[in-house]
Coordinates of C-alpha atoms in Angstrom, one line a residue:
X1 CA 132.2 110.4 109.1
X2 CA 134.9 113.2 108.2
X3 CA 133.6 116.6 106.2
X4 CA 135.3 115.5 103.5
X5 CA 134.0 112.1 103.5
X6 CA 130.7 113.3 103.4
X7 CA 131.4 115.8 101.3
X8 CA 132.7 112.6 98.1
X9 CA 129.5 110.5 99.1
X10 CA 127.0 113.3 98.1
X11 CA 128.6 114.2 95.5
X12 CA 128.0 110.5 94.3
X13 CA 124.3 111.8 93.7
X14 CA 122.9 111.8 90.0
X15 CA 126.6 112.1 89.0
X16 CA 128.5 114.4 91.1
X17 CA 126.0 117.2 91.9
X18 CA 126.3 119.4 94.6
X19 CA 123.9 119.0 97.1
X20 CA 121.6 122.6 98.0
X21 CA 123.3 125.6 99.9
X22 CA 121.4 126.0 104.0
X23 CA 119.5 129.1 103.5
X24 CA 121.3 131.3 105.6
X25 CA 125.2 129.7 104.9
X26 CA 127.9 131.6 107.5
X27 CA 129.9 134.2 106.1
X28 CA 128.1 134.3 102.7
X29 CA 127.0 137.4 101.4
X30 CA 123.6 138.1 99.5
X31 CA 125.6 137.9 95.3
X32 CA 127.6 135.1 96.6
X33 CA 125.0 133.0 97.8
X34 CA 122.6 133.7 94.2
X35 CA 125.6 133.1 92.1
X36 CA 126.1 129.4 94.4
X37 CA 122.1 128.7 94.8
X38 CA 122.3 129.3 90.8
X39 CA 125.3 127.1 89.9
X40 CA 123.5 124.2 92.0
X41 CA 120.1 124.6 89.8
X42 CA 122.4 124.9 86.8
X43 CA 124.1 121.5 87.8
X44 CA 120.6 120.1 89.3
X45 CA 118.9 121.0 85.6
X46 CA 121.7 119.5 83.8
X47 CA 121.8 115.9 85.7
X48 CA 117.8 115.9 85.8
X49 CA 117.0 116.8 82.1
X50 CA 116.5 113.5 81.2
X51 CA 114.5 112.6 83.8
X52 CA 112.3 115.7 83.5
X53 CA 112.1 115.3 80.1
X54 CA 111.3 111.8 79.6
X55 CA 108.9 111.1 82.6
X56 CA 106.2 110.7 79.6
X57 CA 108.2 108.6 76.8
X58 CA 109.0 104.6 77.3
X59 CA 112.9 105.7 77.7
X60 CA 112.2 107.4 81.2
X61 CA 112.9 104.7 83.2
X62 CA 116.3 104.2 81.9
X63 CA 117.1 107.5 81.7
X64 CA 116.1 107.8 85.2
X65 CA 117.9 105.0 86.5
X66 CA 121.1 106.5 85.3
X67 CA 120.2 109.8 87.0
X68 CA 119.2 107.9 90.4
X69 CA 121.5 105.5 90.4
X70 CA 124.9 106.4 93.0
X71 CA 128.4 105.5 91.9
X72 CA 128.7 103.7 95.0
X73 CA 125.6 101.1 94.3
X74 CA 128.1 98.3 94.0
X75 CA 129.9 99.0 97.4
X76 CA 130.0 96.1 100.2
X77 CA 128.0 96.4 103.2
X78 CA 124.4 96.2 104.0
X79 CA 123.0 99.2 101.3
X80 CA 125.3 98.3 98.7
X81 CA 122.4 95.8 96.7
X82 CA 119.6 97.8 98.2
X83 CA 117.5 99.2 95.3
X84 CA 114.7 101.0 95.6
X85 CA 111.6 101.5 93.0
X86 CA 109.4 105.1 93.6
X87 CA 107.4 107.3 91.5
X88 CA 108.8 110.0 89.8
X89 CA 106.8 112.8 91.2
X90 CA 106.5 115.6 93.7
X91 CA 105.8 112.9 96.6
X92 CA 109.6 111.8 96.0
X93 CA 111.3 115.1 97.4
X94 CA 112.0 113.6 100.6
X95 CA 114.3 110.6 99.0
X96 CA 115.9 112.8 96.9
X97 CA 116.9 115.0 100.3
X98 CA 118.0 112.3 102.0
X99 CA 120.4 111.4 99.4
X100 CA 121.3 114.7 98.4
X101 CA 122.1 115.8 102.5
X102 CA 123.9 112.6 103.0
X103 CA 121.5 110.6 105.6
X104 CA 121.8 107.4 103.6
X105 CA 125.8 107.3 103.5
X106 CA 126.0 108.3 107.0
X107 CA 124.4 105.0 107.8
X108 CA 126.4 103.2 105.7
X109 CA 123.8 102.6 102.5
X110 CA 124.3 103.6 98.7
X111 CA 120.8 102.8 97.6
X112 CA 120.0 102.5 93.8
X113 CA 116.9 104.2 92.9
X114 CA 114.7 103.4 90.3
X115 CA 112.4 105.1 88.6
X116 CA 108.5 103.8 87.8
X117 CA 106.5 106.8 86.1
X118 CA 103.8 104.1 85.1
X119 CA 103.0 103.8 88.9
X120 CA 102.4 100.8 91.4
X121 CA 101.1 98.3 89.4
X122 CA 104.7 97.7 87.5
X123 CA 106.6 97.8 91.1
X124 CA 104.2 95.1 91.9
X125 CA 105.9 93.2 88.9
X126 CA 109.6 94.6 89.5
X127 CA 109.9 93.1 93.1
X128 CA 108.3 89.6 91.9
X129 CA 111.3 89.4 89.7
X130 CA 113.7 91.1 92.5
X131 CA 114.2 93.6 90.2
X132 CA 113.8 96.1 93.4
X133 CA 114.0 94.9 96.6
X134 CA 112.3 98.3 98.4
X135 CA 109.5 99.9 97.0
X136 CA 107.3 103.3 97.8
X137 CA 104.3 103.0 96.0
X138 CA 100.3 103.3 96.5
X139 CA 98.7 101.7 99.5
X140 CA 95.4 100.8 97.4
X141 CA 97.9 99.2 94.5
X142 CA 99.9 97.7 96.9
X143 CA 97.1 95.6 99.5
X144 CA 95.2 94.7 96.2
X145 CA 98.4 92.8 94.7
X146 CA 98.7 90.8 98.5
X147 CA 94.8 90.3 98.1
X148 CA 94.9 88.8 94.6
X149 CA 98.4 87.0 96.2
X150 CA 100.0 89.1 92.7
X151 CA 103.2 89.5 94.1
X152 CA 105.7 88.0 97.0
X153 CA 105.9 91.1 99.3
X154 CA 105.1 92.6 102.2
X155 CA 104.0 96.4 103.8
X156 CA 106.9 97.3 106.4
X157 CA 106.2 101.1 106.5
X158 CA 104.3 104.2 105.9
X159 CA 105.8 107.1 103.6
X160 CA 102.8 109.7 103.3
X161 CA 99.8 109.6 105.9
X162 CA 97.5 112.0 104.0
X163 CA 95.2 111.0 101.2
X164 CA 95.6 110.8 97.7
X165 CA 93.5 113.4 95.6
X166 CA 92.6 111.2 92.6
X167 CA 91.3 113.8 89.9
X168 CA 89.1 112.1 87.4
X169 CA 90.1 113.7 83.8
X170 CA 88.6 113.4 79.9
X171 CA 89.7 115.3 76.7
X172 CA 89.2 119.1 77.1
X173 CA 86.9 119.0 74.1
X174 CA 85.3 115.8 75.1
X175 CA 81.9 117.9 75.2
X176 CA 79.8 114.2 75.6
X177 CA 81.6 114.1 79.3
X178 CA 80.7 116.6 81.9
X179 CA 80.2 114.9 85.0
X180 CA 81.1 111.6 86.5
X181 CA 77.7 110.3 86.2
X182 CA 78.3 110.4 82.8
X183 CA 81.3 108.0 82.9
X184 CA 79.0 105.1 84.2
X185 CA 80.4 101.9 82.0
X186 CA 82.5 104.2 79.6
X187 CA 85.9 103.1 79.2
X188 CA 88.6 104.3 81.1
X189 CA 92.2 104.7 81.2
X190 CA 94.8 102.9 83.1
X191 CA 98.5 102.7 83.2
X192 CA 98.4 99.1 84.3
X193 CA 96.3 96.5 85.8
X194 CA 96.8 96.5 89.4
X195 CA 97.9 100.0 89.2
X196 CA 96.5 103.1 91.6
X197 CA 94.3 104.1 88.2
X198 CA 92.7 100.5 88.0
X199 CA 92.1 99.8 91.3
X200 CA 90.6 103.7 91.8
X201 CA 88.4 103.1 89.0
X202 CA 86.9 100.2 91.2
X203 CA 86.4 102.3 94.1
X204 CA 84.8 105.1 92.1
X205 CA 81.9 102.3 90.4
X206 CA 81.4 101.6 94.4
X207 CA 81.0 105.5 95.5
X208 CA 78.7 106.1 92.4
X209 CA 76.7 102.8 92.0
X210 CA 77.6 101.5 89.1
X211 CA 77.1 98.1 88.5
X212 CA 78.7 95.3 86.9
X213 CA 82.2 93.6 87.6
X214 CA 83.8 95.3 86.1
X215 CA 81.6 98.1 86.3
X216 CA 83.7 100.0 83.4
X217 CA 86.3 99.0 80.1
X218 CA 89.6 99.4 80.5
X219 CA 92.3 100.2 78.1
X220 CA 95.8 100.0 79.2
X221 CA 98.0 102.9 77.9
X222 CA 101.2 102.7 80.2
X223 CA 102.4 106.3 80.8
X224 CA 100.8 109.6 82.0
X225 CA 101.0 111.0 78.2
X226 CA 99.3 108.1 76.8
X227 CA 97.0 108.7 78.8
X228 CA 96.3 112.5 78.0
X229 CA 96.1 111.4 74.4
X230 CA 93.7 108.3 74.7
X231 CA 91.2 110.8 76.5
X232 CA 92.0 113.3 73.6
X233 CA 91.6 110.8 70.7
X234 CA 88.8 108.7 72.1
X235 CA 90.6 105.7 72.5
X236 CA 89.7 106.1 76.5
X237 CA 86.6 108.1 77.7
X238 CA 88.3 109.1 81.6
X239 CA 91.3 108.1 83.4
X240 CA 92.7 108.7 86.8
X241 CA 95.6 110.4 88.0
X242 CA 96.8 112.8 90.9
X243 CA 95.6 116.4 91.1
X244 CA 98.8 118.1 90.7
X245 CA 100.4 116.2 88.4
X246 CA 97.4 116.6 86.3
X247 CA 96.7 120.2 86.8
X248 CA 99.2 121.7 84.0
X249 CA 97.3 120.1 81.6
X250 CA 94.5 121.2 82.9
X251 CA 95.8 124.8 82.7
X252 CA 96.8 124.6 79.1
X253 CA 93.4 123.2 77.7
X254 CA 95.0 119.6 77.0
X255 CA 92.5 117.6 79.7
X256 CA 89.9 118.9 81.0
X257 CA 89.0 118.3 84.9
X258 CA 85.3 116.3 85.6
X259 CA 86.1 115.7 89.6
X260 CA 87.9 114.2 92.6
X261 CA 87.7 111.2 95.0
X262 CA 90.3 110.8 98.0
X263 CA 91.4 107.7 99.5
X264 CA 90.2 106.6 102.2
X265 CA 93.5 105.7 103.7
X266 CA 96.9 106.8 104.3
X267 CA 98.1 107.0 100.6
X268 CA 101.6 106.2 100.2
X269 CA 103.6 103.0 102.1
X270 CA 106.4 101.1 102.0
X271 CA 107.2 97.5 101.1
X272 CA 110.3 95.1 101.1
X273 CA 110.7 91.9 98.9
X274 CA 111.1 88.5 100.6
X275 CA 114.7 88.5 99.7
X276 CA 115.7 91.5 101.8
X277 CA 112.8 90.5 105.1
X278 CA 114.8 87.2 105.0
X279 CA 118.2 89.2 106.0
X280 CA 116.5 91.1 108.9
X281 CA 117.0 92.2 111.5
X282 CA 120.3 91.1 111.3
X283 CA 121.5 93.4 108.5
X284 CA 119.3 96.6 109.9
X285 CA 118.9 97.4 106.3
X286 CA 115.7 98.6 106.1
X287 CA 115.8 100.1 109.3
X288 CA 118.3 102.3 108.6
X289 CA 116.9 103.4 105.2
X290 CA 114.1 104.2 107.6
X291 CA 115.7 106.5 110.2
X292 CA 116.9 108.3 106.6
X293 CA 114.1 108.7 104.9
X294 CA 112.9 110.2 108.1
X295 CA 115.4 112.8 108.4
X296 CA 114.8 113.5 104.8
X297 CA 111.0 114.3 105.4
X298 CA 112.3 116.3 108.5
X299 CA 114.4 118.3 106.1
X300 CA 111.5 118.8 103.7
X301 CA 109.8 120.1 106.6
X302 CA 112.6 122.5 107.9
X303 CA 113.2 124.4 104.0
X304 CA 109.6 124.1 102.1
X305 CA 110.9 126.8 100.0
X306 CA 113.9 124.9 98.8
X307 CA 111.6 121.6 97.9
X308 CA 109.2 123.9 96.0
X309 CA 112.5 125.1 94.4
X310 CA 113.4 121.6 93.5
X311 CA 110.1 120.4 92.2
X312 CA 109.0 123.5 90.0
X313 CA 112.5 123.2 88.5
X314 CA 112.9 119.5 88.3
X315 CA 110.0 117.9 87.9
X316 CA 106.2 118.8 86.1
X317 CA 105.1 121.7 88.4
X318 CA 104.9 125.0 88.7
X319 CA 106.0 126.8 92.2
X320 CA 102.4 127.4 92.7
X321 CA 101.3 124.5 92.8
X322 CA 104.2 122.8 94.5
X323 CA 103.2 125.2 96.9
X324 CA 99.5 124.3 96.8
X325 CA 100.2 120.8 96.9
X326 CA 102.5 121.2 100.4
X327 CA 99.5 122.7 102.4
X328 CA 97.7 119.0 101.3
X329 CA 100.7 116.8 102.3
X330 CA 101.2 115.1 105.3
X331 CA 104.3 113.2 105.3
X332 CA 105.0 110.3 108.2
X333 CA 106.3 111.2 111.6
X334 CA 108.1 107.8 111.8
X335 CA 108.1 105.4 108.1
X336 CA 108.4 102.4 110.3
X337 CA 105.2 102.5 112.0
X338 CA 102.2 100.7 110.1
X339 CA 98.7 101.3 111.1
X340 CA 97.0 98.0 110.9
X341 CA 93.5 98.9 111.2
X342 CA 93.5 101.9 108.9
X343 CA 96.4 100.8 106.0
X344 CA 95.4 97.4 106.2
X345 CA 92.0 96.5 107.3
X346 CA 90.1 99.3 106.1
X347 CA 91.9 99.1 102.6
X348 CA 92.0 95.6 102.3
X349 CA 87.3 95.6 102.8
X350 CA 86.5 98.7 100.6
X351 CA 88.5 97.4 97.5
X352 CA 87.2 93.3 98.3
X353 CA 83.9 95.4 98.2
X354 CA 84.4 97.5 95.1
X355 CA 85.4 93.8 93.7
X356 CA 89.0 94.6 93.1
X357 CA 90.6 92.0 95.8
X358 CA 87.5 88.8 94.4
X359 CA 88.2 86.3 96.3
X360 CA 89.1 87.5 100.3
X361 CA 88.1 84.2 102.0
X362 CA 91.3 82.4 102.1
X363 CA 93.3 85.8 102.3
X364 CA 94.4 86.9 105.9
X365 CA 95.2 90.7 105.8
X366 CA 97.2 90.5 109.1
X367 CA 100.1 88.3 106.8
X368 CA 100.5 91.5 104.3
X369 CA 102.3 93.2 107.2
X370 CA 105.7 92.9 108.6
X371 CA 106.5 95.0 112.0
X372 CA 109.4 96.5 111.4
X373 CA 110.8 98.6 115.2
X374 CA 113.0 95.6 115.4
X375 CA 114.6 96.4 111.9
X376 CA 115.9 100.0 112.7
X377 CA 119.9 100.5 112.6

């Protein structure tokens, strides 16, 4: 691909921004290069507002969808119908790199990205209605829709191989709630059922000892915000949500924090609808949105300080925490490797024994994954 090829398909990005300055550009001198690194945030800030500011209201999905989507979704080729659902957060970085530096175009794809704030469980519903045909959601959400036999998908890949910090949160004024002993069969939060939140909630009952099944109410609220403000009002006694997305409103009195449980799995994978497993290998699709996703983790890797730049000015964080959250993650070496055992066995018997997967005798785990080496472009 010609410089100035590459140069027209990056600019496709969230309508025609520039993609970030290196860190050290030849021949650019120290005012240059603050007056360039500003005008991208400038241009960054202006495509990503709505986005940024709508992660919370019903509209964000469209908005974001818009923002996401590239100019050349409705190309020809192998990538040109690919579209891929993800959460808006601070685990998304990587994507955004690998479209932003070009690694999907250079392979030949021009993905359509679409945005879920309200997590796993309505990605579950998207790809059931081939609304998405690639998704990068929660491993828990995802093996307890194959378990229920939810959804028409399979697991092809691992995104992030650390665990998930799932911070348990209740009104800061809620003075009835101090501990998690106290949530036994209180009413919790959820954005959806068969979401992260709801199946977490499951695995929390197990860890505690709570009975029942379920062992708590559940009231579902959708988005992030409506759950802040169930919590605060009453409507909700706890919900679940990730640490660092949660911590700014624990900084500014609006939740207040009760405790943690972790995953006891890789947290983040990968899955493909039937539609786009039936075209492989011949169409390498998903293989090469693989090998770019990979050099957009490498990337990540290479300039932390420019993807703590991007998510304290983008998304909910502050740089602190963005760089907090970093010394936690653990991206994948390789996206296209699955670890049976540990993503799929181990996940699939703590949530059948938490009671969140009910009936696992006619359910064979080994059919929720689809070995994907043979895929790569």
């Amino acid at each position: 691909m010609s410089t100035e090829t590459r140069s027209a398909t990056k600019s496709n990005f969230a309508g025609n921004h520039h993609s970030y300055l290196p860190e050290n550009p030849t021949g650019t001198g120290p005012t240059d290069k603050r007056q360039k690194t500003m005008t991208t945030r400038n241009i960054l800030t202006k495509h990503l507002i709505n986005l940024q500011r709508g992660l919370d209201s019903s509209s964000s999905r469209a908005a974001g969808r818009n923002l996401y989507s590239t100019a050349a979704s409705a190309a020809a080729g192998a990538g040109g119908n690919l579209k891929i659902g993800y959460v808006p957060e601070h685990f998304s970085t990587p994507l955004f790199f690998a479209q932003s530096e070009g690694y999907y175009s250079d392979l030949g794809l021009s993905p359509e990205f679409k945005p879920f704030p309200t997590g796993t469980g309505d990605m579950i519903k998207a790809l059931k209605e081939n609304d998405i045909n690639l998704a990068v959601g929660l491993t828990e959400g995802w093996v307890a829709g194959l378990g229920n036999a939810r959804a028409d998908y399979k697991i092809v890949g691992t995104y992030v191989q650390s665990p998930l910090r799932w911070a348990i949160s209740t009104g800061y004024n809620r003075q009835d709630i101090q501990s998690i002993a106290q949530l036994q069969g209180k009413c919790f939060g959820v954005s959806r059922i068969g979401s992260g939140s709801y199946v977490m909630s499951f695995v929390l009952a197990r860890e505690q000892g709570w009975p029942g099944n379920p062992p708590v109410s559940f009231n579902v609220l959708g988005t992030f915000k409506n759950l802040r403000e169930a919590v605060r009002d009453e409507k909700a006694d706890a919900f679940m949500w990730e640490y660092f997305t949660s911590k700014k409103y624990y900084d500014n009195h609006e939740i207040k924090y009760i405790g943690s449980i972790y995953t006891p799995w890789p947290s983040w994978t990968i899955t493909a609808a039937k539609g786009l497993l039936d075209a492989e290998p011949a169409t390498k699709t998903i293989g090469k949105f693989f090998s770019a996703v990979n050099k957009g983790i490498q990337h990540f890797s290479n300039y932390p300080e420019k993807a703590v730049d991007y998510i304290s000015t983008n998304l909910d964080y502050t740089a602190e925490d963005a760089r907090e959250w970093m010394k936690t993650v653990k991206f994948a070496n390789d996206v296209s490797i699955v670890d049976r055992t540990t993503i799929v066995d181990n996940t699939f018997a703590i949530l059948h024994a938490a009671n969140v997967i009910e009936n696992a005798d006619p359910v064979d785990p080994n059919s929720f994954v689809v070995d994907t080496p043979e895929f790569r472009g």
